[in-house]
XYZ file of C-alpha atoms in Angstrom:
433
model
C 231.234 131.211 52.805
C 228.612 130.173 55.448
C 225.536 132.180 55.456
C 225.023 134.387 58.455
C 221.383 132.580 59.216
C 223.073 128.739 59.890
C 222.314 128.172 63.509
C 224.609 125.604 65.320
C 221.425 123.646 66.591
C 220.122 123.562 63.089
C 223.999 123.162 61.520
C 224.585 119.879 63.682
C 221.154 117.976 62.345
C 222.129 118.389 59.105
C 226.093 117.539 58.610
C 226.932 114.930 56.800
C 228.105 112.788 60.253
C 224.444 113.345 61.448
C 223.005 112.502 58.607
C 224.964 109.211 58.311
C 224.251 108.667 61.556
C 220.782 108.790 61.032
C 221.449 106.014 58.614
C 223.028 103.728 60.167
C 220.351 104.190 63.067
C 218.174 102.632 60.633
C 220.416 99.706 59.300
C 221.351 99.056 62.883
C 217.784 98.788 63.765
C 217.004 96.395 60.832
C 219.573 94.047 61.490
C 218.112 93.929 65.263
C 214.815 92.888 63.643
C 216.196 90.296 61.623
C 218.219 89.202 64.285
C 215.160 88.510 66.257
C 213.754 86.981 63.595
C 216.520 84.705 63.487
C 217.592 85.680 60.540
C 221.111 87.086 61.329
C 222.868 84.898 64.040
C 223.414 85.990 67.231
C 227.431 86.193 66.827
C 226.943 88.188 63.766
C 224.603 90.202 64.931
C 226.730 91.238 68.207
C 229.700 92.032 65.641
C 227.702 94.310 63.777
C 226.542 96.495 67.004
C 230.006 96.376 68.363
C 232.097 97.513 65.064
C 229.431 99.811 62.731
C 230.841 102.688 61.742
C 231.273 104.901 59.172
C 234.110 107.779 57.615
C 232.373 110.415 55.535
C 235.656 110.365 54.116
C 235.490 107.195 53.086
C 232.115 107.096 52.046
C 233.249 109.986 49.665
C 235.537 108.097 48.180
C 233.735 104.989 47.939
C 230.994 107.627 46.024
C 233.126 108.878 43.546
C 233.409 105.386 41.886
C 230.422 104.148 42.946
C 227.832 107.224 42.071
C 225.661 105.985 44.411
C 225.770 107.649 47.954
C 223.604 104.807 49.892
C 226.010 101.715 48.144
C 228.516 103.977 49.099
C 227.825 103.870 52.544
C 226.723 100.322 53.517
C 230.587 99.124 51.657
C 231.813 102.346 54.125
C 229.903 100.865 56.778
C 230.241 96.665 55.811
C 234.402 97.825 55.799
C 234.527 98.669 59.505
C 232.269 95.418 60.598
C 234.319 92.579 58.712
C 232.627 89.231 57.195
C 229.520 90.150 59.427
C 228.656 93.202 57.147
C 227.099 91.734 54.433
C 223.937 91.296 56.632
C 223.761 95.418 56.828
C 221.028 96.163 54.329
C 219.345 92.993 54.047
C 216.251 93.007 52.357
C 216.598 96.711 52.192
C 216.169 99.358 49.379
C 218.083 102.812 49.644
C 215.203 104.788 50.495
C 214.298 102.477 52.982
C 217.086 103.618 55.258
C 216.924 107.135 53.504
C 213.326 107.967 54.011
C 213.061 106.548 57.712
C 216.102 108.375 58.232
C 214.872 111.887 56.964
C 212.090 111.355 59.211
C 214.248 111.519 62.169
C 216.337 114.349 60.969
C 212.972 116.141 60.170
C 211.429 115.754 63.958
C 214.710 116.740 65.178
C 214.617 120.144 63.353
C 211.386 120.195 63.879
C 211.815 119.541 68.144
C 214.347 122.752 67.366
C 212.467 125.265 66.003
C 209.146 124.459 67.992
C 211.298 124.986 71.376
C 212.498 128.184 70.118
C 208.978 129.461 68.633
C 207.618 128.336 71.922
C 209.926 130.625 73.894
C 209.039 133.416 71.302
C 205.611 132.813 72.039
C 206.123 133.445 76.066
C 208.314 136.487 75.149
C 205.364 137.879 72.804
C 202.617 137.038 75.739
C 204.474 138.603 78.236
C 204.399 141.486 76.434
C 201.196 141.901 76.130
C 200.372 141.643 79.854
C 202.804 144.556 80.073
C 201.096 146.752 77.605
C 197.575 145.226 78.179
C 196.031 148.575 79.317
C 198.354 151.288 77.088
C 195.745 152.954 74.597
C 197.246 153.538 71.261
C 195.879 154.437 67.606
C 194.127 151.453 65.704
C 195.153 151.526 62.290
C 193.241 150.176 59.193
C 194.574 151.019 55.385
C 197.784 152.489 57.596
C 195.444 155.131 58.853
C 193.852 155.861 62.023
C 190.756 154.347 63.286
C 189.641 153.541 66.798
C 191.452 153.531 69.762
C 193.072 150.346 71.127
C 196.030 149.180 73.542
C 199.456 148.299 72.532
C 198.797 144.684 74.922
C 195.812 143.816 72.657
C 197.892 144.371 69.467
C 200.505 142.161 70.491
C 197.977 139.525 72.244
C 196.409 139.320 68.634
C 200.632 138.344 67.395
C 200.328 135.857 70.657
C 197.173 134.309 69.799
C 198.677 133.833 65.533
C 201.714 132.664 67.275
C 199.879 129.485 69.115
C 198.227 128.822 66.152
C 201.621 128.347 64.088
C 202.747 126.152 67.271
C 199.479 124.113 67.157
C 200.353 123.316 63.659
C 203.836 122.622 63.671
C 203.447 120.094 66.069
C 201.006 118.491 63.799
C 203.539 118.845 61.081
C 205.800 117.638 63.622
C 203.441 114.436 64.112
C 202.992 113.611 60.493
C 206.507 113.543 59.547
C 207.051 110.501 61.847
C 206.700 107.780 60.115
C 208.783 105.558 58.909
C 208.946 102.730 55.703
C 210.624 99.639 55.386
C 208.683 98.219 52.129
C 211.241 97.595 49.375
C 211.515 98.783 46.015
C 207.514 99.573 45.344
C 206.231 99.019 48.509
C 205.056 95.760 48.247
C 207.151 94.112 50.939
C 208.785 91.854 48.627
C 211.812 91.186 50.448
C 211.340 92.297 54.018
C 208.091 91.658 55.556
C 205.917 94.153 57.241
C 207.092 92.848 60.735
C 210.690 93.538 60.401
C 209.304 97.491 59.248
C 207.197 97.789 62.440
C 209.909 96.606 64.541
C 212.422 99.196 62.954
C 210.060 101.843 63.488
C 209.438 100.915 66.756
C 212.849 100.999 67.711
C 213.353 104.071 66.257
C 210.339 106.243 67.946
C 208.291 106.425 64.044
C 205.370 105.034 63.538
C 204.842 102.793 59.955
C 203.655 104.453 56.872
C 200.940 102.114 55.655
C 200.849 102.372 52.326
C 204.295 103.714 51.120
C 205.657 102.916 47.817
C 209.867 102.930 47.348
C 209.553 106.443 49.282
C 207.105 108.064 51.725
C 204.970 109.908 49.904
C 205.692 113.629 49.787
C 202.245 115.529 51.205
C 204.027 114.745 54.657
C 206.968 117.057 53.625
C 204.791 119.735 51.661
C 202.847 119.916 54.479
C 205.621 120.675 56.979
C 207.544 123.446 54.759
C 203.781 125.018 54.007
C 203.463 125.357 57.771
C 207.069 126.628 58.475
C 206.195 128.935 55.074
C 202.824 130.439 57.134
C 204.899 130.675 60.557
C 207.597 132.817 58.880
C 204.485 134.814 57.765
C 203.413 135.224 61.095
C 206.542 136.465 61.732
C 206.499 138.601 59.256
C 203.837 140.158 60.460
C 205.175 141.301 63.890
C 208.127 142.820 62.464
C 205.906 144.692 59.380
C 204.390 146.198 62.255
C 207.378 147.264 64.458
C 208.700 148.363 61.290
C 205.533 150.527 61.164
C 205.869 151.805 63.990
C 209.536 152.560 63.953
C 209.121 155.307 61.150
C 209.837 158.861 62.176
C 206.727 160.041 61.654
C 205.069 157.227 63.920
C 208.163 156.265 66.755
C 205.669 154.251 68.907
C 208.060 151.451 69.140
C 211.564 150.785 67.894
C 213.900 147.612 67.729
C 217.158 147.688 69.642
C 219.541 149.670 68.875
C 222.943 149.237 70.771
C 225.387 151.295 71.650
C 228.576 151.939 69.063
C 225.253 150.556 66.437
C 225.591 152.571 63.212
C 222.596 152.945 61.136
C 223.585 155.061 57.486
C 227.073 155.425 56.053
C 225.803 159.204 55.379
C 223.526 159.888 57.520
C 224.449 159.348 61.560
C 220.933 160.052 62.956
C 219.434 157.165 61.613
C 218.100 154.169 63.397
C 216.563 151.453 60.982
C 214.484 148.639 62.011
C 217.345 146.280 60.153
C 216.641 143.160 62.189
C 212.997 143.405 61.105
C 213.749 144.297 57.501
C 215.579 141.229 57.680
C 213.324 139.185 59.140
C 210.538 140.279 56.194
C 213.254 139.123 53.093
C 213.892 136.193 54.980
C 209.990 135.392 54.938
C 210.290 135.581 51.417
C 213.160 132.873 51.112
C 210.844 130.393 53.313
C 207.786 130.850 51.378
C 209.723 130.549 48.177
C 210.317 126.571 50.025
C 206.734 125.809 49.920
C 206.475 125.702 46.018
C 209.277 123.121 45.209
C 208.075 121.069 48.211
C 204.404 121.431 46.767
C 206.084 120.089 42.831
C 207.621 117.117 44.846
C 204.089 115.302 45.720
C 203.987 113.934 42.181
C 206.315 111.795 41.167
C 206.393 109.124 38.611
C 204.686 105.965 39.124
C 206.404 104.657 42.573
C 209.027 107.343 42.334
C 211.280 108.800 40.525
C 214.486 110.846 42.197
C 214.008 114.260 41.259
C 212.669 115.131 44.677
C 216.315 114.260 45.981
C 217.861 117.510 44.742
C 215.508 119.734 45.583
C 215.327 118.013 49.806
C 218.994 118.207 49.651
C 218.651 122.261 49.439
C 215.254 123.173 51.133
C 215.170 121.133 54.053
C 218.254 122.280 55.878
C 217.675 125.968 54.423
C 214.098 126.152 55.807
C 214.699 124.763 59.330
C 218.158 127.385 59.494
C 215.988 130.154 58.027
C 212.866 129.924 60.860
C 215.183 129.194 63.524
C 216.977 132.095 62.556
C 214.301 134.473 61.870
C 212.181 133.469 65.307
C 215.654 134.043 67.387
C 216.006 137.893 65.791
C 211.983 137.882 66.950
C 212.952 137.289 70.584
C 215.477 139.686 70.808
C 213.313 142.530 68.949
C 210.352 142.022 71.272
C 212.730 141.432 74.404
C 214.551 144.698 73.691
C 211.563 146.513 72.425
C 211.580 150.213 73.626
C 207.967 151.428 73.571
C 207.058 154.826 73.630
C 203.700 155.433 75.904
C 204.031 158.689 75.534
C 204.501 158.908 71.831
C 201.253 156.519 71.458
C 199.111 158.866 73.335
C 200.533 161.681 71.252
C 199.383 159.978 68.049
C 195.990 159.256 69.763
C 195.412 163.158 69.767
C 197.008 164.162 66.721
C 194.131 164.365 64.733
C 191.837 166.100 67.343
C 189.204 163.530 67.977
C 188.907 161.501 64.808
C 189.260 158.287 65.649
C 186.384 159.575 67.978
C 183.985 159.811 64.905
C 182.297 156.033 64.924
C 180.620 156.630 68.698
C 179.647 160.267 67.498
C 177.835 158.200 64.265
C 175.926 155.382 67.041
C 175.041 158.414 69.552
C 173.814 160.732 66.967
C 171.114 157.698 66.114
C 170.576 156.622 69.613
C 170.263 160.306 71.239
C 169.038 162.580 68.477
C 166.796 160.576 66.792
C 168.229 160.689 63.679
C 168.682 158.403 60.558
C 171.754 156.590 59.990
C 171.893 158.419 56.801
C 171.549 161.881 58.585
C 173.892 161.343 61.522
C 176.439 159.852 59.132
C 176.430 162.874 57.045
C 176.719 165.314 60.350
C 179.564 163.008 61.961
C 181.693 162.682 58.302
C 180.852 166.745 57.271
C 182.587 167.686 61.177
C 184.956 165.341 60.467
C 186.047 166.136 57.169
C 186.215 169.787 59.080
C 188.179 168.570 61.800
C 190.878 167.033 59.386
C 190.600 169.995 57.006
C 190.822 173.500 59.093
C 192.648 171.308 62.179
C 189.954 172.413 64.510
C 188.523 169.660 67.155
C 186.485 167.541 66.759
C 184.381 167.848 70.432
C 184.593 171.947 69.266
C 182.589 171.528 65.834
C 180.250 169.111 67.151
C 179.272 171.575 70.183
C 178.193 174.166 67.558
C 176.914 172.113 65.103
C 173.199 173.697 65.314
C 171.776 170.219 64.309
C 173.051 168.495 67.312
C 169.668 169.649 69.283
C 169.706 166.972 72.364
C 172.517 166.460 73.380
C 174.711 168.862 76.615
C 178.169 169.344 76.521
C 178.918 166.934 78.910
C 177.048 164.450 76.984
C 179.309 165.215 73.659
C 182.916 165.213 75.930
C 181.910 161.751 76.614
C 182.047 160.360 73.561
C 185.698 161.306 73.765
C 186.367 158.445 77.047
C 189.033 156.312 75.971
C 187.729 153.825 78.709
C 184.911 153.120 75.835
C 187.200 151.468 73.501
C 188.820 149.842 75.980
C 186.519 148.383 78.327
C 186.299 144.949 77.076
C 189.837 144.388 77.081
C 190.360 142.376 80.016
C 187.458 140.311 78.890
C 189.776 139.519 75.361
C 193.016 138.643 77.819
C 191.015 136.386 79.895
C 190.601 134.178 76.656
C 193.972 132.882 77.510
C 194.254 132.077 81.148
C 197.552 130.873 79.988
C 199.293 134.390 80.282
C 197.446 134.590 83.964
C 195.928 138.220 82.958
């Protein structure tokens, strides 16, 4: 059974005719270097670009004897070509052609899921202009604690967002490199020009000091990054999920119509797409640890890497891709509640007012932080208590001595909390706030 997260985009990369593809890419572009080397006559050379091919069929038969997928392949490969064929490979080892060819597979993916996170990113930005100036509860410890806007909640997502996209293009960068240096890297049979030329021809740049592989930081590095931008999207949908409980309803995923959310229950509405999105998260960071146990290898290398690249690479790519296109459509067809936020604001009477009552209380009445804590936390302690005000307690507390009434309603102003906010949005003249 195919698992519901392949994504075509990601699904083509990584069949077995792309892969092979990839390969003969590579032993196309090293008989080109040779060839203008002189090494491979010009006839010869011309029959190789004309007839190369492959059958994956083939090459899976050819494997069963053979145990050897790469030998398997160039006789696949040297078949369709004729007499000409035996100059496909020369000088080569397999993970010459294997590990320059990952590296393309690799930046494809990676040109796949940075396009999609990209248009994530725009979907999350615009989002915040639209909510830039909708005041809703801050929340630290899941409680509540100053006021803030919806915008500036999902401009902080934006902000992680381009900071997962800065990376993965770095990721993107590193994993570009290609190696044509033999067995143990020492160039033995093929000489570092033929390797630059390949790579040249085939966009990479040249791994300077590879041994019979490119060494495996590269790839650690790119599945830790893809492991930290599933985290980031994690994130977002924690908090959707958050707010999607009954007792919150400030924002909700979609939910179409003929949708049904419980066997037994038929008011429901769960925030499925974002639960899914958090277990998913788990799968990709549970990537980053056999990636991190494939840096060290014996000596020049050994092959038990191989396994484990066979699984994680095409799983981790399918897994973000997926995950960041259930993103798009949650934030897309988010409905917000304004409403509902500036309910929750008030449901606790003027707590999350408390922290200006503490500064004024020192600025205004003179007091010690130790005293005007005590007055602001005993009132508030009321407040939550006997479900009385705030603004009322403090306007009969008989130590509040300075300060009118008009002077304590204004440490209820929303406009307070919020009046640096534009200042935060122009940060990213980007989003044109």
């Amino acid at each position: 059974m195919i698992p519901r997260y392949e994504t075509a985009e990601i699904k083509k990369i990584w069949t077995d005719q792309n892969r092979f593809q990839r390969w003969l890419d590579v032993e196309l572009a090293a008989c080109r270097a040779w060839n203008e080397e002189g090494e491979i006559p010009d006839a010869d050379f011309k029959n190789i670009v004309d007839k190369a091919g492959f059958s994956v069929e083939r090459i899976k038969e050819i494997e069963e004897i053979t145990q050897h997928d790469v030998i398997a392949f160039v006789s696949s490969v040297a078949e369709t070509i004729g007499e000409s064929g035996r100059y496909v490979h020369f000088g080569l080892t397999s993970s010459d052609v294997i590990d320059t060819a990952s590296s393309l597979q690799l930046g494809e993916s990676m040109d796949v899921v940075i396009k999609e996170l990209e248009e994530l990113h725009k979907i999350v930005g615009a989002a915040a202009i639209k909510y830039k100036k909708t005041p809703c509860a801050g929340r630290t410890h899941g409680i509540h604690a100053e006021p803030t806007t919806f915008g500036l909640k999902l401009l902080n997502h934006y902000s992680e967002i381009g900071r997962d996209l800065a990376r993965l293009r770095q990721s993107r960068d590193e994993i570009r490199f290609g190696k044509i240096s033999g067995a143990v890297g020492t160039y033995a049979n093929c000489p570092p020009k033929i390797e630059a030329r390949v790579c040249e021809l085939l966009g990479l740049k040249v791994d300077p000091v590879s041994t019979q592989i490119i060494q495996r930081d590269r790839h650690a590095r790119l599945a830790t990054d893809l492991a930290i931008a599933g985290g980031t999207l994690e994130r977002l949908a924690l908090e959707v999920r958050h707010l999607q409980r009954t007792e919150v309803l400030e924002a909700l995923e979609p939910f179409k119509k003929g949708q049904k959310g419980s066997s037994a229950m038929p008011h429901k509405k769960n925030p499925i797409l974002c639960e899914r999105v958090c277990g998913m998260s788990r799968l990709l960071r549970g990537v980053a640890v056999p990636a991190l146990e494939d840096i060290a290898l014996w000596h020049e290398r050994d092959i038990s890497h191989s396994s484990v690249e066979r699984v994680i690479w095409p799983d981790m790519f399918h897994l973000f891709h997926y995950m960041t296109k259930k993103m798009e459509k949650i934030i897309s067809g988010l409905a917000v509640d304004e409403k509902k936020m500036m309910e929750n604001i008030n449901i606790t009477k003027g707590l999350l007012f408390s922290g200006r009552v503490l500064i004024t209380l020192v600025e205004k009445e003179g007091c010690s932080r130790e005293e005007a804590y005590a007055i602001a936390q005993e009132n508030a302690m009321r407040c939550w208590n006997e479900k009385v005000p705030l603004l009322d307690l403090l306007e009969s507390d008989k130590r509040i001595k300075k300060m009118t009434k008009k002077e304590l309603e204004s440490l209820f102003d929303l406009e307070y909390y919020l009046k640096h906010v534009d200042e935060i949005f122009a940060r990213f003249p980007e989003l044109g706030a």
